[in-house]
JSON list of C-alpha atoms in Angstrom, two decimals:
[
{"chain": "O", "resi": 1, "resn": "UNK", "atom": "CA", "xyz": [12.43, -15.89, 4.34]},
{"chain": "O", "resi": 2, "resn": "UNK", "atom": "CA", "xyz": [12.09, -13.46, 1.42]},
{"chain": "O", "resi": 3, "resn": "UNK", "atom": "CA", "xyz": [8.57, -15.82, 0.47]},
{"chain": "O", "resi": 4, "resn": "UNK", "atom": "CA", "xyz": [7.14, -14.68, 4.02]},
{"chain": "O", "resi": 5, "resn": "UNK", "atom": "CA", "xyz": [8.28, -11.14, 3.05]},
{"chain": "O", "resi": 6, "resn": "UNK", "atom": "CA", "xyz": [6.17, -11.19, -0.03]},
{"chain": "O", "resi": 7, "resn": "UNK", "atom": "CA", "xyz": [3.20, -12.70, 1.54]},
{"chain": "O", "resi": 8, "resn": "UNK", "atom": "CA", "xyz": [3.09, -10.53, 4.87]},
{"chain": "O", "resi": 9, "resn": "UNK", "atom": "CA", "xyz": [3.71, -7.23, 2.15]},
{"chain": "O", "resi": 10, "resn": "UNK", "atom": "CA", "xyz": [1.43, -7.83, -0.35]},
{"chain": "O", "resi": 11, "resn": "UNK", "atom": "CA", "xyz": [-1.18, -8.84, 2.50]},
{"chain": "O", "resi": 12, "resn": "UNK", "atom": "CA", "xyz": [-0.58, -5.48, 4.05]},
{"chain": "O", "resi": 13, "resn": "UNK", "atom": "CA", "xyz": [-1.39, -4.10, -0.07]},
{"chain": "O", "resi": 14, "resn": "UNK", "atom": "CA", "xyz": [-4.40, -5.52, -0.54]},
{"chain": "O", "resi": 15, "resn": "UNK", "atom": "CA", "xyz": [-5.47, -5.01, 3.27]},
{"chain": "O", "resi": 16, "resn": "UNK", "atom": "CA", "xyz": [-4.83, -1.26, 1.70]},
{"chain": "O", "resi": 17, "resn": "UNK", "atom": "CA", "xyz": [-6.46, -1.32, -1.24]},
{"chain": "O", "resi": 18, "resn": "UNK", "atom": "CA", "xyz": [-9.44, -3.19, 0.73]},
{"chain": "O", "resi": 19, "resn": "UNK", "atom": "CA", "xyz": [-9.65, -0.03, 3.13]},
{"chain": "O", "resi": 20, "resn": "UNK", "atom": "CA", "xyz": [-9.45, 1.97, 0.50]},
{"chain": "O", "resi": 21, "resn": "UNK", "atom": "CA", "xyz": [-12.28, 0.93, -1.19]},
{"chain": "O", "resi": 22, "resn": "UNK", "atom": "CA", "xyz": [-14.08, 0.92, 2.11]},
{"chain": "O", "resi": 23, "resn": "UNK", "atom": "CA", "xyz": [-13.70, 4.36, 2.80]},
{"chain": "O", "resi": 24, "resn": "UNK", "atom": "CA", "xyz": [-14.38, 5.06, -0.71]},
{"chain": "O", "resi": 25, "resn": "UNK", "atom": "CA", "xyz": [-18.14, 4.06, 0.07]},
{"chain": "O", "resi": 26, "resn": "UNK", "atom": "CA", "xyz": [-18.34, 5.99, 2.88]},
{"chain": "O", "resi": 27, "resn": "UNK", "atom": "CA", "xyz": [-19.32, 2.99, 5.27]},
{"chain": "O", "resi": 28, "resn": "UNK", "atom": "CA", "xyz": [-16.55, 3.53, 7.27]},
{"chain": "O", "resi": 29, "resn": "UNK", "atom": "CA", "xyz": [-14.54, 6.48, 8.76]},
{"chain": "O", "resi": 30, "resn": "UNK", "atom": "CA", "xyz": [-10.74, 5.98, 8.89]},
{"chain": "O", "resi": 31, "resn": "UNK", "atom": "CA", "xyz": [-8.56, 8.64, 7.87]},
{"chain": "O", "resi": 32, "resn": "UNK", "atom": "CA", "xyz": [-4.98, 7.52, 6.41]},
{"chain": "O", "resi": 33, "resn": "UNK", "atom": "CA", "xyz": [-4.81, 4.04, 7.85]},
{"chain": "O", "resi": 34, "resn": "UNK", "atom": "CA", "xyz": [-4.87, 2.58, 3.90]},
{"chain": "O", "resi": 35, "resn": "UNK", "atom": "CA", "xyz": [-2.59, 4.69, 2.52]},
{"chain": "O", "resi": 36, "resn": "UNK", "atom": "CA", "xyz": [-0.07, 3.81, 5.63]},
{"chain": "O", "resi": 37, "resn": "UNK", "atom": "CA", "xyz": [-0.70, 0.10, 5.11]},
{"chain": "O", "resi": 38, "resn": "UNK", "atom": "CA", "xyz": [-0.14, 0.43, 1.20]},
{"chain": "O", "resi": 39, "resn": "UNK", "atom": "CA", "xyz": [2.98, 2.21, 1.90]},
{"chain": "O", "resi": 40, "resn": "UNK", "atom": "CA", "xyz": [4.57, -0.14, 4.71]},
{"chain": "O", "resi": 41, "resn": "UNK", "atom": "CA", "xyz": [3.58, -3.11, 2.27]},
{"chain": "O", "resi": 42, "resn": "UNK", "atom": "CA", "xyz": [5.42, -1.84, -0.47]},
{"chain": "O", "resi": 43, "resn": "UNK", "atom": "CA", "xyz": [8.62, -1.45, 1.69]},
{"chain": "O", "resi": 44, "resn": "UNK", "atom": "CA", "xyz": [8.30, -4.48, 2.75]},
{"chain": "O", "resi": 45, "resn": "UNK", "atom": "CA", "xyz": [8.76, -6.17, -0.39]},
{"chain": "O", "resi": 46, "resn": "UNK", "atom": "CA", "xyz": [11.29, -3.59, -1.19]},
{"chain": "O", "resi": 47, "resn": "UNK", "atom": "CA", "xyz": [13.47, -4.67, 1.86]},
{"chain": "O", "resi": 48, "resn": "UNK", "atom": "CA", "xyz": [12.91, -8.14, 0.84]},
{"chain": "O", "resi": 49, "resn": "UNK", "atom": "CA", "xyz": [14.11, -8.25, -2.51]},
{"chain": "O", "resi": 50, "resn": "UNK", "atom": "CA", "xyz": [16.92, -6.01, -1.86]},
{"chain": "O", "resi": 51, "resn": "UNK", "atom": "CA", "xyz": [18.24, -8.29, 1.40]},
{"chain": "O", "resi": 52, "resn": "UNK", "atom": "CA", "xyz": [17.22, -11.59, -0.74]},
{"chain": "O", "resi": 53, "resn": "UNK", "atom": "CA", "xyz": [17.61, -10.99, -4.22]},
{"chain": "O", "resi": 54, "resn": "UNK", "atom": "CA", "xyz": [20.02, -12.82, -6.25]},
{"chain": "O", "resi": 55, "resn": "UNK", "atom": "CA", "xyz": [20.96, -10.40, -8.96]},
{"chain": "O", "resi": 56, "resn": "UNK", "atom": "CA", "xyz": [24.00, -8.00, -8.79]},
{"chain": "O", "resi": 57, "resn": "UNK", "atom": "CA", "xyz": [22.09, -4.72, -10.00]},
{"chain": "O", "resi": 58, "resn": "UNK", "atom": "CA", "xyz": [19.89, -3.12, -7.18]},
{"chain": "O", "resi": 59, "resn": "UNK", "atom": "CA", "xyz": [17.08, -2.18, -9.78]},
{"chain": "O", "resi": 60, "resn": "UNK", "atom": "CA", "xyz": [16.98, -5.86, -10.85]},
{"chain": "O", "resi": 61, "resn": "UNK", "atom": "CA", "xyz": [16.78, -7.46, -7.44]},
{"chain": "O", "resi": 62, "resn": "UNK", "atom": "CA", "xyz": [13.14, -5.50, -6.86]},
{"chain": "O", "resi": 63, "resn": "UNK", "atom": "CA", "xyz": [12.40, -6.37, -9.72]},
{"chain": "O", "resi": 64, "resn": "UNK", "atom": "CA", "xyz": [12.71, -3.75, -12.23]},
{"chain": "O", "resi": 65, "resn": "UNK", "atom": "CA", "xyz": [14.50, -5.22, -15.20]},
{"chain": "O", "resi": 66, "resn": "UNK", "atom": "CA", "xyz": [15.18, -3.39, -18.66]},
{"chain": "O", "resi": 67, "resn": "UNK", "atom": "CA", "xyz": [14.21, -6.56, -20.87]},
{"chain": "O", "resi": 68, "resn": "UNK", "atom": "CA", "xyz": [14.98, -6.38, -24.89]},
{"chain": "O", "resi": 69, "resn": "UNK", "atom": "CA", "xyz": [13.47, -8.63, -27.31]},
{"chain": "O", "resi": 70, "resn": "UNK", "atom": "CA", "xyz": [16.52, -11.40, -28.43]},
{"chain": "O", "resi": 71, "resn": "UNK", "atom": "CA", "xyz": [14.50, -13.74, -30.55]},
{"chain": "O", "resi": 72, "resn": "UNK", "atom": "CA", "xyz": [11.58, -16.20, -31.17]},
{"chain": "O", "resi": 73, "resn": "UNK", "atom": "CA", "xyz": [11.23, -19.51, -29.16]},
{"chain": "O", "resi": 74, "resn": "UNK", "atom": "CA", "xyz": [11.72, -22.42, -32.13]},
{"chain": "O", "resi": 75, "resn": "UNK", "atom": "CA", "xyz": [8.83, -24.49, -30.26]},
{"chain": "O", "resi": 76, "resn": "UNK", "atom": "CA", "xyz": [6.21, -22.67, -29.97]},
{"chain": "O", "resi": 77, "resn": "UNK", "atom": "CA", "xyz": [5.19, -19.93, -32.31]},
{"chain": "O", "resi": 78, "resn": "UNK", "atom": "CA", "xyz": [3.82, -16.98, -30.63]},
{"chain": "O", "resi": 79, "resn": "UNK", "atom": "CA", "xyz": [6.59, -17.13, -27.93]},
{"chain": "O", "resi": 80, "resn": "UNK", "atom": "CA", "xyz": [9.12, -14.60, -27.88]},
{"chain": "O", "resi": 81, "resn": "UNK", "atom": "CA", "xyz": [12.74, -14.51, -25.86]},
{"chain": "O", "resi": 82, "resn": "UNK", "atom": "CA", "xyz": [14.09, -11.25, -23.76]},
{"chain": "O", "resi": 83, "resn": "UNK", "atom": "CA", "xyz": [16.55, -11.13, -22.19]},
{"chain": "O", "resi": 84, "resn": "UNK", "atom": "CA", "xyz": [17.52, -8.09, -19.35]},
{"chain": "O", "resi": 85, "resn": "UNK", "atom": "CA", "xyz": [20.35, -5.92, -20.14]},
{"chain": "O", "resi": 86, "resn": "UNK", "atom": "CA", "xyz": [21.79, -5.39, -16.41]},
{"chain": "O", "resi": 87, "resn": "UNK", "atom": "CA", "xyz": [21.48, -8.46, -15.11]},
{"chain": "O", "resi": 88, "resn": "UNK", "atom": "CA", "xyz": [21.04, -11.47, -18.24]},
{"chain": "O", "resi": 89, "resn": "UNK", "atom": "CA", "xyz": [17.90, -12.72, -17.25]},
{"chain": "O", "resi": 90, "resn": "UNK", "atom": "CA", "xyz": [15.77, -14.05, -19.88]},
{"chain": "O", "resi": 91, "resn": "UNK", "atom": "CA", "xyz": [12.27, -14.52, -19.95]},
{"chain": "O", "resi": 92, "resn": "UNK", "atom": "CA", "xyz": [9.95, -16.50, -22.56]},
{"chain": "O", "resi": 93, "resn": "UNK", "atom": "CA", "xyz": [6.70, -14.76, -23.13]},
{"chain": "O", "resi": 94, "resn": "UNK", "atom": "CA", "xyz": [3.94, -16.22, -25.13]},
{"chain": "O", "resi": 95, "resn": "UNK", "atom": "CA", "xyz": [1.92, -13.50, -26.94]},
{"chain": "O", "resi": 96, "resn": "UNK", "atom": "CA", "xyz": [-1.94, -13.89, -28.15]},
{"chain": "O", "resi": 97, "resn": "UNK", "atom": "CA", "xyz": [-1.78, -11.35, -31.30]},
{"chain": "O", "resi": 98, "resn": "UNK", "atom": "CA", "xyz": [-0.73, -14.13, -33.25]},
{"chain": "O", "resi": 99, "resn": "UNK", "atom": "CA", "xyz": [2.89, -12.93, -33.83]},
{"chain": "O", "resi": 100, "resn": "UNK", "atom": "CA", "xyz": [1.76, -10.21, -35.60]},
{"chain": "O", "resi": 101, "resn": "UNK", "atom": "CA", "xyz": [3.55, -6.57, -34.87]}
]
């Protein structure tokens, strides 16, 4: 259920962000119908990751995590481990600077 969430509120984003740039070129006259659909979009995915989200912490369940850098991955070079603070998710990110900084 929470993947139809995503899909019909991110569909209702972009359907947004597509008006928007519509009425941005002046080929078509609507007056707040994007900024509407951008805003019901976002609460839909809101709703859905509060109702279906797995973590404990509210910020963490839409998404919002506070992730700290833990370590390097021993495979592969440029990755790099973090790991949330709230919640203990960890994440392996692969950067392209080369591991440098």
């Amino acid at each position: 259920m929470k993947d139809k969430l995503n899909l019909i509120g991110y569909s209702l984003v972009f359907l947004g962000v597509v008006l928007f740039i519509l009425k941005s070129t002046e080929s078509i006259s609507i007056y707040y119908i994007d900024y509407i659909t951008i805003t019901i979009g976002i609460g839909i995915i809101l709703v859905g990751g509060l109702k279906y989200g797995k973590e404990k912490n509210l910020l963490c369940r839409i998404g919002w995590h506070r992730f700290e850098h833990v370590g390097r991955d021993d495979e592969v070079k440029f990755a790099f481990i973090y790991k949330c603070n709230r919640c203990g998710r960890t994440k392996r990110v692969v950067r392209s600077t080369g591991g440098v900084g």
